[in-house]
Coordinates of C-alpha atoms in Angstrom, one line a residue:
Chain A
X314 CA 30.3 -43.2 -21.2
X315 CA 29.7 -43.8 -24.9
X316 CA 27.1 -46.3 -23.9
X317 CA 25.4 -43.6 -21.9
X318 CA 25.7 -41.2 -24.9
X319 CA 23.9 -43.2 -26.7
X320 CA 21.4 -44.3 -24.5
X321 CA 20.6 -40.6 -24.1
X322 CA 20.4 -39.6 -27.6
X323 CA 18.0 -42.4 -29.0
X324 CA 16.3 -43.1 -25.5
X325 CA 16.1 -40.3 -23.2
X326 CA 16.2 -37.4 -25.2
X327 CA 13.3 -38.3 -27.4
X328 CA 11.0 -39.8 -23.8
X329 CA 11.9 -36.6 -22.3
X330 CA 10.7 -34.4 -24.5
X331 CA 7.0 -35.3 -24.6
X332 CA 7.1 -35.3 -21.1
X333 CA 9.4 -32.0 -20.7
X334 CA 6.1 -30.7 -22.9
X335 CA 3.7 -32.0 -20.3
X336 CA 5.3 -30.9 -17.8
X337 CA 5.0 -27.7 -18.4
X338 CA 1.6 -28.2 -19.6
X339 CA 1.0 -28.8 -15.9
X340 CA 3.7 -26.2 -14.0
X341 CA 3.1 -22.9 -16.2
X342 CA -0.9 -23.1 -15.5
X343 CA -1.3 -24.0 -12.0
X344 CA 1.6 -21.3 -11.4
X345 CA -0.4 -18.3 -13.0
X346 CA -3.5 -19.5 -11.3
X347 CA -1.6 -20.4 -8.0
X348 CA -0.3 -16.9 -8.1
X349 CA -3.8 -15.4 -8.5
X350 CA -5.3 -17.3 -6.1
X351 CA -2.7 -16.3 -3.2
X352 CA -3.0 -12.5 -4.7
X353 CA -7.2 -12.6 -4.1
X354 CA -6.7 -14.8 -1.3
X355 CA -3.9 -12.7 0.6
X356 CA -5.6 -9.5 -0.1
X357 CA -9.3 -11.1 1.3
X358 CA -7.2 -12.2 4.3
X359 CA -6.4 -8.5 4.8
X360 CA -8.7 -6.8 3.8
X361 CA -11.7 -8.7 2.9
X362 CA -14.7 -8.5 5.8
X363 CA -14.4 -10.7 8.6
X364 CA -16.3 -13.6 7.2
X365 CA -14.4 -13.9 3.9
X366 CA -11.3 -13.3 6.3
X367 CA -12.7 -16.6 7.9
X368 CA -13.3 -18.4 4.6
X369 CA -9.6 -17.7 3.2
X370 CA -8.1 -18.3 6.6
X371 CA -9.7 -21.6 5.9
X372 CA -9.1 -22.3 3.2
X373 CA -5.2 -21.7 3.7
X374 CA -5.1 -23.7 6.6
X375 CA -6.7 -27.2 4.8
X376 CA -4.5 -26.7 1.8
X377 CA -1.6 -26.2 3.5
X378 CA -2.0 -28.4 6.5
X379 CA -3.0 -31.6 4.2
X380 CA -0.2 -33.4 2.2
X381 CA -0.6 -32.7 -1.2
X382 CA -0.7 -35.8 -2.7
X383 CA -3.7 -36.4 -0.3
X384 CA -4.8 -33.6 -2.3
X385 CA -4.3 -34.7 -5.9
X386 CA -5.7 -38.3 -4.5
X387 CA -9.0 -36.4 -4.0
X388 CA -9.1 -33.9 -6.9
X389 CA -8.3 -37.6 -8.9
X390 CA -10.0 -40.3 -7.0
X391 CA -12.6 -38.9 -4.9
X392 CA -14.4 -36.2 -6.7
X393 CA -15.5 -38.6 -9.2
X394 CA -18.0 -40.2 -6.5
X395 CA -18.9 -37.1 -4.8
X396 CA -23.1 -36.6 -6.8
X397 CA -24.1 -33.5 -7.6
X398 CA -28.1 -33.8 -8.2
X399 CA -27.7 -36.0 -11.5
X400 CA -23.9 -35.5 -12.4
X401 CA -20.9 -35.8 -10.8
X402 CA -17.4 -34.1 -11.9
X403 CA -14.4 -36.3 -13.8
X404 CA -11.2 -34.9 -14.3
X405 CA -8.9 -35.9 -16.7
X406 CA -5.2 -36.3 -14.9
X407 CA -3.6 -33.5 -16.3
X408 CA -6.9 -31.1 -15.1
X409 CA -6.7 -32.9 -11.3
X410 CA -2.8 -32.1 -11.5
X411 CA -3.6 -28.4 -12.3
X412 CA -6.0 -27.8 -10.1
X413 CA -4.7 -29.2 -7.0
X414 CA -1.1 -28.1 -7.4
X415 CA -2.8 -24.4 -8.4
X416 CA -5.0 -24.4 -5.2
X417 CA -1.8 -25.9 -2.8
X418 CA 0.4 -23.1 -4.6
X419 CA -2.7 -20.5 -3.7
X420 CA -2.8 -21.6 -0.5
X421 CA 1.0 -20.8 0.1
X422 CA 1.6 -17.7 -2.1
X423 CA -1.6 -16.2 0.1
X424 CA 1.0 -16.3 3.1
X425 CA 3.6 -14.7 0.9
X426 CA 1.4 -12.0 -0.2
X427 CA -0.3 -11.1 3.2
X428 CA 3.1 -10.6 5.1
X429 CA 3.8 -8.8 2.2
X430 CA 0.8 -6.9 2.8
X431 CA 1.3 -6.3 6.0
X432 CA 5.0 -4.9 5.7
X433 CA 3.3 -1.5 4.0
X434 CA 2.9 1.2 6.4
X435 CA -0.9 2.1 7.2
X436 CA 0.4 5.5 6.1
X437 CA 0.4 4.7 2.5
X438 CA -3.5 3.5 2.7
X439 CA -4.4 6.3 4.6
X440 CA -2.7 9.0 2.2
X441 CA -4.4 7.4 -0.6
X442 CA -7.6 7.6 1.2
X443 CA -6.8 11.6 2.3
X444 CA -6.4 12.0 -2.0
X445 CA -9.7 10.9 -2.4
X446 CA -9.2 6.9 -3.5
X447 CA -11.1 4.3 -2.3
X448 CA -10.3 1.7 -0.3
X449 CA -10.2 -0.8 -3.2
X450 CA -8.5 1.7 -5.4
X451 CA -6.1 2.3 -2.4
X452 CA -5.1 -2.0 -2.6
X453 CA -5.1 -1.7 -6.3
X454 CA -3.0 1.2 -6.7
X455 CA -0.8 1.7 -3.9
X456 CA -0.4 -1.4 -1.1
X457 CA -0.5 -4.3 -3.6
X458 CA 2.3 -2.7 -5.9
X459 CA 4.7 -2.3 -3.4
X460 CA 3.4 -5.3 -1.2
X461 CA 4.2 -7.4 -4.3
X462 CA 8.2 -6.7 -5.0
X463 CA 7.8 -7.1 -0.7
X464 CA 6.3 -11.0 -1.5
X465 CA 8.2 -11.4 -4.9
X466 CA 11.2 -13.4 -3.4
X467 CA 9.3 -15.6 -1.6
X468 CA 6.2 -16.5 -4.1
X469 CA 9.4 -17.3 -6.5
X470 CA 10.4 -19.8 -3.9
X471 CA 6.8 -21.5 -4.0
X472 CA 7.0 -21.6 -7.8
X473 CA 10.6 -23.2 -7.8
X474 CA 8.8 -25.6 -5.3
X475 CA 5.9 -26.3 -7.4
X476 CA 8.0 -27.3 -10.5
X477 CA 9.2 -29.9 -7.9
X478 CA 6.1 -30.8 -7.0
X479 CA 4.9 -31.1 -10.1
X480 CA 6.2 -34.5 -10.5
X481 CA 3.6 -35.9 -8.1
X482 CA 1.3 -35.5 -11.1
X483 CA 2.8 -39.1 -12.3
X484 CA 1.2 -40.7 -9.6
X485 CA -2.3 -40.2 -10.9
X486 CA -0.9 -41.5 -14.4
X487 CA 0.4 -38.3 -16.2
X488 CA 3.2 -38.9 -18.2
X489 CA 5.3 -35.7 -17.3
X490 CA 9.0 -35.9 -16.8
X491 CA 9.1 -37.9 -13.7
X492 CA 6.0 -40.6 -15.3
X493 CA 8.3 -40.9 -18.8
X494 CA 11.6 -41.9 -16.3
X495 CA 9.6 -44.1 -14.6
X496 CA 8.5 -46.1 -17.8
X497 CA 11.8 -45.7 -19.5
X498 CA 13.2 -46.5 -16.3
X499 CA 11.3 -49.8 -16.5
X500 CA 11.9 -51.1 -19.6
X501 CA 15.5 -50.2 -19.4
X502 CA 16.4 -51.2 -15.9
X503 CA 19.1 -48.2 -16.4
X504 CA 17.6 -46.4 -13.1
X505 CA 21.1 -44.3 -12.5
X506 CA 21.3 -43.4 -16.3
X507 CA 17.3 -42.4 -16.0
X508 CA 16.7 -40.9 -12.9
X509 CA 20.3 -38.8 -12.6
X510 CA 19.5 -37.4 -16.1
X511 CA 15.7 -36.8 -14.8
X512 CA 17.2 -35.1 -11.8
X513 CA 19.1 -32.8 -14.4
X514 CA 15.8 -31.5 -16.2
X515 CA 14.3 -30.6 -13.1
X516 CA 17.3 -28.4 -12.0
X517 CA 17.6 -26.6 -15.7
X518 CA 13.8 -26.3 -15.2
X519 CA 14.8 -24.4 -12.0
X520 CA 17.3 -22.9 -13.1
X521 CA 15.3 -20.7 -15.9
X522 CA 12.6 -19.8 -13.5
X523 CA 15.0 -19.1 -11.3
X524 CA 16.5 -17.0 -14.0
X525 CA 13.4 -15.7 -15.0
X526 CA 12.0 -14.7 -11.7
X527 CA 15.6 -12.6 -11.6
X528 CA 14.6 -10.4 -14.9
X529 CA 10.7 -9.6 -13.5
X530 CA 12.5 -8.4 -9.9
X531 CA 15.2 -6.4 -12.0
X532 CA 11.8 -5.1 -13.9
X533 CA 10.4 -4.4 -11.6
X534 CA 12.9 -3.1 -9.2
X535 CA 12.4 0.9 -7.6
X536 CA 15.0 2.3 -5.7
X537 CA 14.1 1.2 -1.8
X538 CA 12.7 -2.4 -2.9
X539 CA 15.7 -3.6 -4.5
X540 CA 16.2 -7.3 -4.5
X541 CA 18.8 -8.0 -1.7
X542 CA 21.8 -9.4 -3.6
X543 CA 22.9 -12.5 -2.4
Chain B
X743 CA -12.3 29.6 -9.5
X744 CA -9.0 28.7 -8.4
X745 CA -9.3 26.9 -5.1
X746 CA -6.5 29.3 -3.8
X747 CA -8.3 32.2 -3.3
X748 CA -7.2 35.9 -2.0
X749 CA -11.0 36.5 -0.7
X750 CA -10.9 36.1 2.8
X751 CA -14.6 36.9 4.4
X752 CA -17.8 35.3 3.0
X753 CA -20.7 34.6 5.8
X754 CA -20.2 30.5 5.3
X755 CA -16.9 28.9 7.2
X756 CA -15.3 26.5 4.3
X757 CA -14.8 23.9 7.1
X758 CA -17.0 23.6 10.1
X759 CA -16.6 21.2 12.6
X760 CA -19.7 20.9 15.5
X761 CA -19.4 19.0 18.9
X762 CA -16.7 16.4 17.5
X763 CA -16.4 13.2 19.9
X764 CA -13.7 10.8 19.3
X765 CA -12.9 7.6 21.5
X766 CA -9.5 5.9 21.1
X767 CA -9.1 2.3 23.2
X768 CA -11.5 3.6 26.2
X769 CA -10.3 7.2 25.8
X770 CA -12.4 10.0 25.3
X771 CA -9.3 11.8 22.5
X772 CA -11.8 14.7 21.8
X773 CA -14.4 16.2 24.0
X774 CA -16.6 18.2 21.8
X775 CA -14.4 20.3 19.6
X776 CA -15.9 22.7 17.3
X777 CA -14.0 24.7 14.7
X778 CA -15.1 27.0 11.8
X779 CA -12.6 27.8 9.4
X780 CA -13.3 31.1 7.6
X781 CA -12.1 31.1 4.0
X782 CA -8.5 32.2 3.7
X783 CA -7.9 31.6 6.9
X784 CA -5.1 30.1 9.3
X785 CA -5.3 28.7 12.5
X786 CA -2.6 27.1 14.1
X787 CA -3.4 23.8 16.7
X788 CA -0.9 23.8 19.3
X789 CA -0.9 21.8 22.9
X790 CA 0.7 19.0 24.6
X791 CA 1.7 16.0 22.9
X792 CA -1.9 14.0 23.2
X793 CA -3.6 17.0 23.4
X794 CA -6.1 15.3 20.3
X795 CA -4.3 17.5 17.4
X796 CA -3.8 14.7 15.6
X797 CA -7.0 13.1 16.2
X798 CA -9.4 15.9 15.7
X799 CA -7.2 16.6 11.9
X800 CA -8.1 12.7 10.9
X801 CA -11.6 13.3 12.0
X802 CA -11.9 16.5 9.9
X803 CA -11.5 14.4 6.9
X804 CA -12.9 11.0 8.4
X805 CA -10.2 9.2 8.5
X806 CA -10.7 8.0 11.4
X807 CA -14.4 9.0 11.5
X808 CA -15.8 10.9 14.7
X809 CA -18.5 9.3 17.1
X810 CA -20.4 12.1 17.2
X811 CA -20.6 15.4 16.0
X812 CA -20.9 16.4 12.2
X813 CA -18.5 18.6 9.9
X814 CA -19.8 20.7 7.1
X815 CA -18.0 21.9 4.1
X816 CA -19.0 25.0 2.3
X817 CA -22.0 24.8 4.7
X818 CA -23.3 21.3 3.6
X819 CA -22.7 18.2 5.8
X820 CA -20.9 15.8 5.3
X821 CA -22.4 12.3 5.5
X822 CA -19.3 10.2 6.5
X823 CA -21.7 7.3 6.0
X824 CA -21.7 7.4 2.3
X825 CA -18.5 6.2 0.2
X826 CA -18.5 8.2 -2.9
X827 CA -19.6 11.8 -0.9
X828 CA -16.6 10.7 1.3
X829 CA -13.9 10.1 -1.3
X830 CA -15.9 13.5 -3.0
X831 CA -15.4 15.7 0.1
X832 CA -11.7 14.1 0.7
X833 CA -10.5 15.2 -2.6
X834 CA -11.4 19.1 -1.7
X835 CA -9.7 18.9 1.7
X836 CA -5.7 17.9 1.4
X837 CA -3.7 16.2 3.9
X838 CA 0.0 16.6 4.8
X839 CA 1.1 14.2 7.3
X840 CA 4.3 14.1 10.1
X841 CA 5.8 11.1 8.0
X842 CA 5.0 12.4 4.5
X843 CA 3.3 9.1 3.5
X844 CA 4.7 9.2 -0.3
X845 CA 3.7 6.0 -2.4
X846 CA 7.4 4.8 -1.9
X847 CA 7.1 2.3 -5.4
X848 CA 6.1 5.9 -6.9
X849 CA 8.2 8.5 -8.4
X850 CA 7.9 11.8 -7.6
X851 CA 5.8 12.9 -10.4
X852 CA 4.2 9.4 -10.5
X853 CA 3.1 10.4 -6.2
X854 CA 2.0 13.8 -7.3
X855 CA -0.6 12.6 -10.5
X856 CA -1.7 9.0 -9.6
X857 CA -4.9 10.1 -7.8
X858 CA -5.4 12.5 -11.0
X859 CA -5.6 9.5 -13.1
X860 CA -7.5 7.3 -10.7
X861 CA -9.6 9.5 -9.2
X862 CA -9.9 12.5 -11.1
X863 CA -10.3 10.9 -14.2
X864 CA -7.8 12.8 -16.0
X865 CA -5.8 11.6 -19.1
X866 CA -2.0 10.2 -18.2
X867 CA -1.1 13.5 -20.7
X868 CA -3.0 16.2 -18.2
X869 CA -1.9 14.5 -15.2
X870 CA 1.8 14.9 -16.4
X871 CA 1.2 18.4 -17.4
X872 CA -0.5 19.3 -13.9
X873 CA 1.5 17.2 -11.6
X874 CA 4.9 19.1 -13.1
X875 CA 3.4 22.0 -12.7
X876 CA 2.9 21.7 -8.7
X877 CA 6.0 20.0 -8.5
X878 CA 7.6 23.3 -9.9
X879 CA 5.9 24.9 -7.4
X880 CA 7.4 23.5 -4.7
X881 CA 10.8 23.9 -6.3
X882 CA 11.0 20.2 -7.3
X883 CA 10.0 19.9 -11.0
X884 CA 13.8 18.6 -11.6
X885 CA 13.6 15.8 -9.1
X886 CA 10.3 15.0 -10.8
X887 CA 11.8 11.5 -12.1
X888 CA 13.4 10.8 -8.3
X889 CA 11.8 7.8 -5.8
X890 CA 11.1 8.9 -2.6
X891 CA 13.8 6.6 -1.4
X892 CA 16.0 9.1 -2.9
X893 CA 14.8 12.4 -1.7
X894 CA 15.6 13.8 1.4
X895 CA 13.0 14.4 4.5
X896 CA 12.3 18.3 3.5
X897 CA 11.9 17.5 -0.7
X898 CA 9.4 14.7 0.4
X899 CA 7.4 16.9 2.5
X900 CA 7.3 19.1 -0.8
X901 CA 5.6 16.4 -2.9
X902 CA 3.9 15.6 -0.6
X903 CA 2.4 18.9 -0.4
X904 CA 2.4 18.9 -4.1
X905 CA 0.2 15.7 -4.6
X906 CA -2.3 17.5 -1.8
X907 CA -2.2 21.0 -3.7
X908 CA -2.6 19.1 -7.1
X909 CA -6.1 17.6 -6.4
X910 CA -7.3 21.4 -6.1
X911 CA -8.8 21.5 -2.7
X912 CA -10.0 24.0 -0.8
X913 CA -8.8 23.5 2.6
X914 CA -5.9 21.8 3.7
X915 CA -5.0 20.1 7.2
X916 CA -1.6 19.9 8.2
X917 CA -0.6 17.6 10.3
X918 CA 3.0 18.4 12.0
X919 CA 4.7 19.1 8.9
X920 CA 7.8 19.7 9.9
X921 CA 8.2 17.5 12.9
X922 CA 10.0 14.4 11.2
X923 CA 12.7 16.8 9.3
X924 CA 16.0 17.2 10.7
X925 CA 16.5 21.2 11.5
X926 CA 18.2 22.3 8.8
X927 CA 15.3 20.9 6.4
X928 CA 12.5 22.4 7.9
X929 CA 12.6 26.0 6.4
X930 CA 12.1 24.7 2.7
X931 CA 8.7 23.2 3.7
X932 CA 8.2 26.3 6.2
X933 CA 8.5 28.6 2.8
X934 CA 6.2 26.8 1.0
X935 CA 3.6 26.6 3.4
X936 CA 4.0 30.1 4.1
X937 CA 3.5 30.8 0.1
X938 CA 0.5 28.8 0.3
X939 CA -0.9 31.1 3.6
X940 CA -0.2 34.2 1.5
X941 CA -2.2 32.9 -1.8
X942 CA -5.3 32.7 0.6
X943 CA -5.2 28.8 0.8
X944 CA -7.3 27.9 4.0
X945 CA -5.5 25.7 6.2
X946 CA -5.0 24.3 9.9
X947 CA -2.0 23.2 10.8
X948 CA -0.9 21.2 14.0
X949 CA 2.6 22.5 14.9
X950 CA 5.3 23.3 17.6
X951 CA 6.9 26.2 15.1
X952 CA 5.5 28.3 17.2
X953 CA 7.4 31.6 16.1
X954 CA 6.7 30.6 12.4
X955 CA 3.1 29.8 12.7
X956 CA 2.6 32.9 15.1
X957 CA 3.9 35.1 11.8
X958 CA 1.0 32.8 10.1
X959 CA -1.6 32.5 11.7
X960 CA -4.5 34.3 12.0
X961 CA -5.9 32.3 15.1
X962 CA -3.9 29.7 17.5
X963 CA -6.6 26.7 18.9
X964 CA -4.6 25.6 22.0
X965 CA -5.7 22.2 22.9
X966 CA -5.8 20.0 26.4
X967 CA -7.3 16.3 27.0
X968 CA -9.2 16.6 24.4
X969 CA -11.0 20.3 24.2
X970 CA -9.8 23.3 23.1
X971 CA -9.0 25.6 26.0
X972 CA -7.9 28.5 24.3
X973 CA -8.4 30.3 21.2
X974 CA -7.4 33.9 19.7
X975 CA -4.9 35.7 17.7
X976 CA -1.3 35.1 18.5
X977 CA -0.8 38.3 19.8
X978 CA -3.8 38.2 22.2
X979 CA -2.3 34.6 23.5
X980 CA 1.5 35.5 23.4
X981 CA 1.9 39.4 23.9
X982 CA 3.3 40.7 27.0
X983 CA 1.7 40.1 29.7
X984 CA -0.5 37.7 28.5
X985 CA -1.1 35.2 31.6
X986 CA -2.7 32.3 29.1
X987 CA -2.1 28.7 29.0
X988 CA -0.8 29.5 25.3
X989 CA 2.0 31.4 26.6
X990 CA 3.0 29.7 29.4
X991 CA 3.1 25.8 26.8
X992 CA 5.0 28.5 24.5
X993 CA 7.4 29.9 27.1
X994 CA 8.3 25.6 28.0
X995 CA 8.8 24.6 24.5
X996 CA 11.4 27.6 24.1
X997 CA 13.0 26.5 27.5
X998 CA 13.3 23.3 25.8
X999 CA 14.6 24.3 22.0
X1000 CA 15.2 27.7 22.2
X1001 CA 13.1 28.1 19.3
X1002 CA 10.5 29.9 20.0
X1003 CA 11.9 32.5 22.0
X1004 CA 11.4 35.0 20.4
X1005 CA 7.8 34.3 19.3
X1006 CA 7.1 34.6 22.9
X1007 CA 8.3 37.4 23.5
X1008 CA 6.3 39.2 20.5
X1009 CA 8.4 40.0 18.1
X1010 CA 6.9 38.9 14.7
X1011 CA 3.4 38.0 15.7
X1012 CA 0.4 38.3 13.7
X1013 CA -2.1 40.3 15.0

């Protein structure tokens, strides 16, 4: 046990920390942009006209119907080749990593957001209407308020997935949490030591979204959409 | 001006609806129904359950916008094809629906002044000030900081009229007020729609009160499939000896609830 004390304090700790710092380099990004993406994308699916309702239906169905490492293979691997005129587009690991997890987490958070959408009464859109509102100011105002505490629970749920996922980004070389186990891991050869304390980062990550997540429903909390205590 | 206004002639209707078409899912809901409401005025829809009440009210303010026919306000048509004269002519006619339709994430006051703010422009400070102020009217200004999930069916059906009365409009359609409320809340909304009648508000109202709305009203529209069959003052359609369709729907629904007895049989009828 001492041994593994001291393995943590002089190696672990210290790997971890750079790559705790990456990590949520990557997660807290492509979860604010994942969560805007499936809030326009959701709403579009609604709302939009019937050919943007086609695009975003699209669009959901690629993203979530391709593995996502398939995904970050492209964004990483692919694009590079793909010539537009002169110039073609490079990202760098961590941008790849962003953009496909944000685009996968849009893809899923749409869903979230349209059933959410779709559990508001057509009453509300057509008061706001009687008062004079537009339709847009009608979504703004009134559906996408309440149909966001509706969707709340589960777009949580996507982003406690996505800090899971997250550690896919090693794969195309980042050196998040799961890349820094693998290469202490390596030199080391202490795999149980490495990845059982790895395993424990993820689920404090979790654990304070989770946590978080709690204090914006409690914020956000009106009498008739409480959070359903568990 | 005050929208509420004692004045009850002038040669223009404030509403006019001409030769309104409506077709639901293959059915022809309204046949050609014209309507001129006469500032000040009260007229009272009444008819079997698919009669088109309900239709030819969301057509009146295009929400669900008529095939053919065309609605004036004041005298000037309404083009239902343009956005901002819609949402214009919307905020000067207020709707009150069966099922309330509060913003259920909104508090009372919040329900009664967000369209202020968003549509009318009006600072958060103004709105407050306004929206409390129709919420007293109503009898609600304590339950101002209440969400709809905590007011009862009657005290919704306030605010709801509230929000509607707040956004000044000159005519207001009501759309079976009373009909989600359990009995024993239905007089509160009855009183203030009846204060509403007596400041000169112009309003038509779809109801089966018919022993409330015949104290109201100055004309009862009785609908069928679509048209309006019958039209005239309670008194003409409900008074002794009266052989019309109005009496005869009115003498069934008493069978049935016991309510309007006594409207039937002419006892506090408007003439």
């Amino acid at each position: 046990m001492n041994e593994y004390f001291e393995f943590l304090t002089t190696e672990l700790i210290p790997g971890f920390k750079e790559g705790l710092w990456t990590s949520i380099v990557v997660i807290v990004p492509s979860a604010l942009l994942g969560a805007l993406i499936g809030i326009v994308a959701g709403v579009l699916r609604v709302y939009g006209p019937r050919p943007v309702q086609r695009i975003t239906e699209a669009y959901v169905s690629l993203f979530r119907g391709t593995p996502l490492i398939v995904q970050v293979f492209f964004w990483y691997f692919a694009l590079p080749y793909i010539k537009f005129g002169e110039w073609s587009l490079v990202l760098d690991p961590i941008e790849a990593a962003v953009l496909s997890f944000s685009l996968c987490s849009g893809a899923y958070q749409s869903e979230y957001i349209r059933s959410g959408l779709g559990s508001i009464k057509r009453g509300q859109i057509r008061a706001a209407l009687a008062l004079g509102m537009t339709l847009s100011q009608a979504v703004r105002n009134i559906v996408l308020p309440q149909a966001f505490r509706r969707a709340l629970p589960g777009c949580g749920n996507e982003i406690i997935y996505l800090i899971k996922y997250s550690s896919l980004a090693s794969i195309i070389t980042v050196n998040e949490l799961t890349g820094m186990a693998n290469t202490i891991a390596k030199n080391s050869w202490r795999n149980i030591e490495v990845f059982c304390t790895l395993g424990m980062y993820y689920l404090a990550l979790v654990t304070i979204a989770t946590w978080m997540l709690r204090l914006l429903e409690d914020a956000l909390a009106v009498p008739g959409f409480e959070r359903h205590k568990s | 001006m005050s929208a509420i206004d004692i004045e009850k002639n002038g040669d223009v209707p404030m509403l006019e609806a001409v030769n309104l078409v409506k077709t639901l899912g293959g059915n022809r809901v309204l046949d050609g129904v014209s309507l001129a409401l006469p500032k000040g005025c009260v007229k009272v829809l009444i008819g079997p359950s698919g009669a088109g009440k309900s239709t030819l009210l969301q057509c009146l303010n295009f929400l669900l916008p008529p095939d053919a026919g065309h609605i004036s306000l004041e005298g000037r048509r309404v083009n239902g094809g343009s956005k901002r004269e819609l949402c214009a002519f919307r905020q000067k006619v207020g709707m009150i629906f069966q099922d309330f339709n509060l913003f259920d994430h909104l508090s009372a006051l919040e329900n009664v002044r967000v369209a202020l703010i968003k549509v009318k422009g009006m600072s958060k400070l103004e709105a407050t000030e306004r929206a409390l102020a129709e919420l007293a009217r109503v009898g609600l200004k304590d339950k101002a900081t209440l969400y709809p999930a905590n007011l009862s069916g009657g005290q919704k059906q306030r605010v709801a009229i509230a929000r509607a009365l707040a956004m000044d409009p000159k005519v207001m359609l009501l759309d079976e007020p009373t009909s989600a409320l359990d009995p024993e809340l239905i007089g509160e909304v009855l009183a203030v729609i009846r204060d509403l009648a007596q400041l000169g508000m112009t309003m038509i109202m779809a109801t089966h009160q018919i022993s409330f709305s015949a104290s109201l009203a100055d004309e009862f529209l009785f609908m069928d499939k679509g048209r309006i069959v019958e039209q005239g003052s309670p008194a003409e359609l409900l008074g002794r000896g009266s052989q019309s369709r109005t009496q005869s729907f009115c003498a069934k629904i008493s069978e049935l609830t016991g309510v309007a007895g006594e409207a039937c049989e002419l006892g506090d009828i408007k003439a």
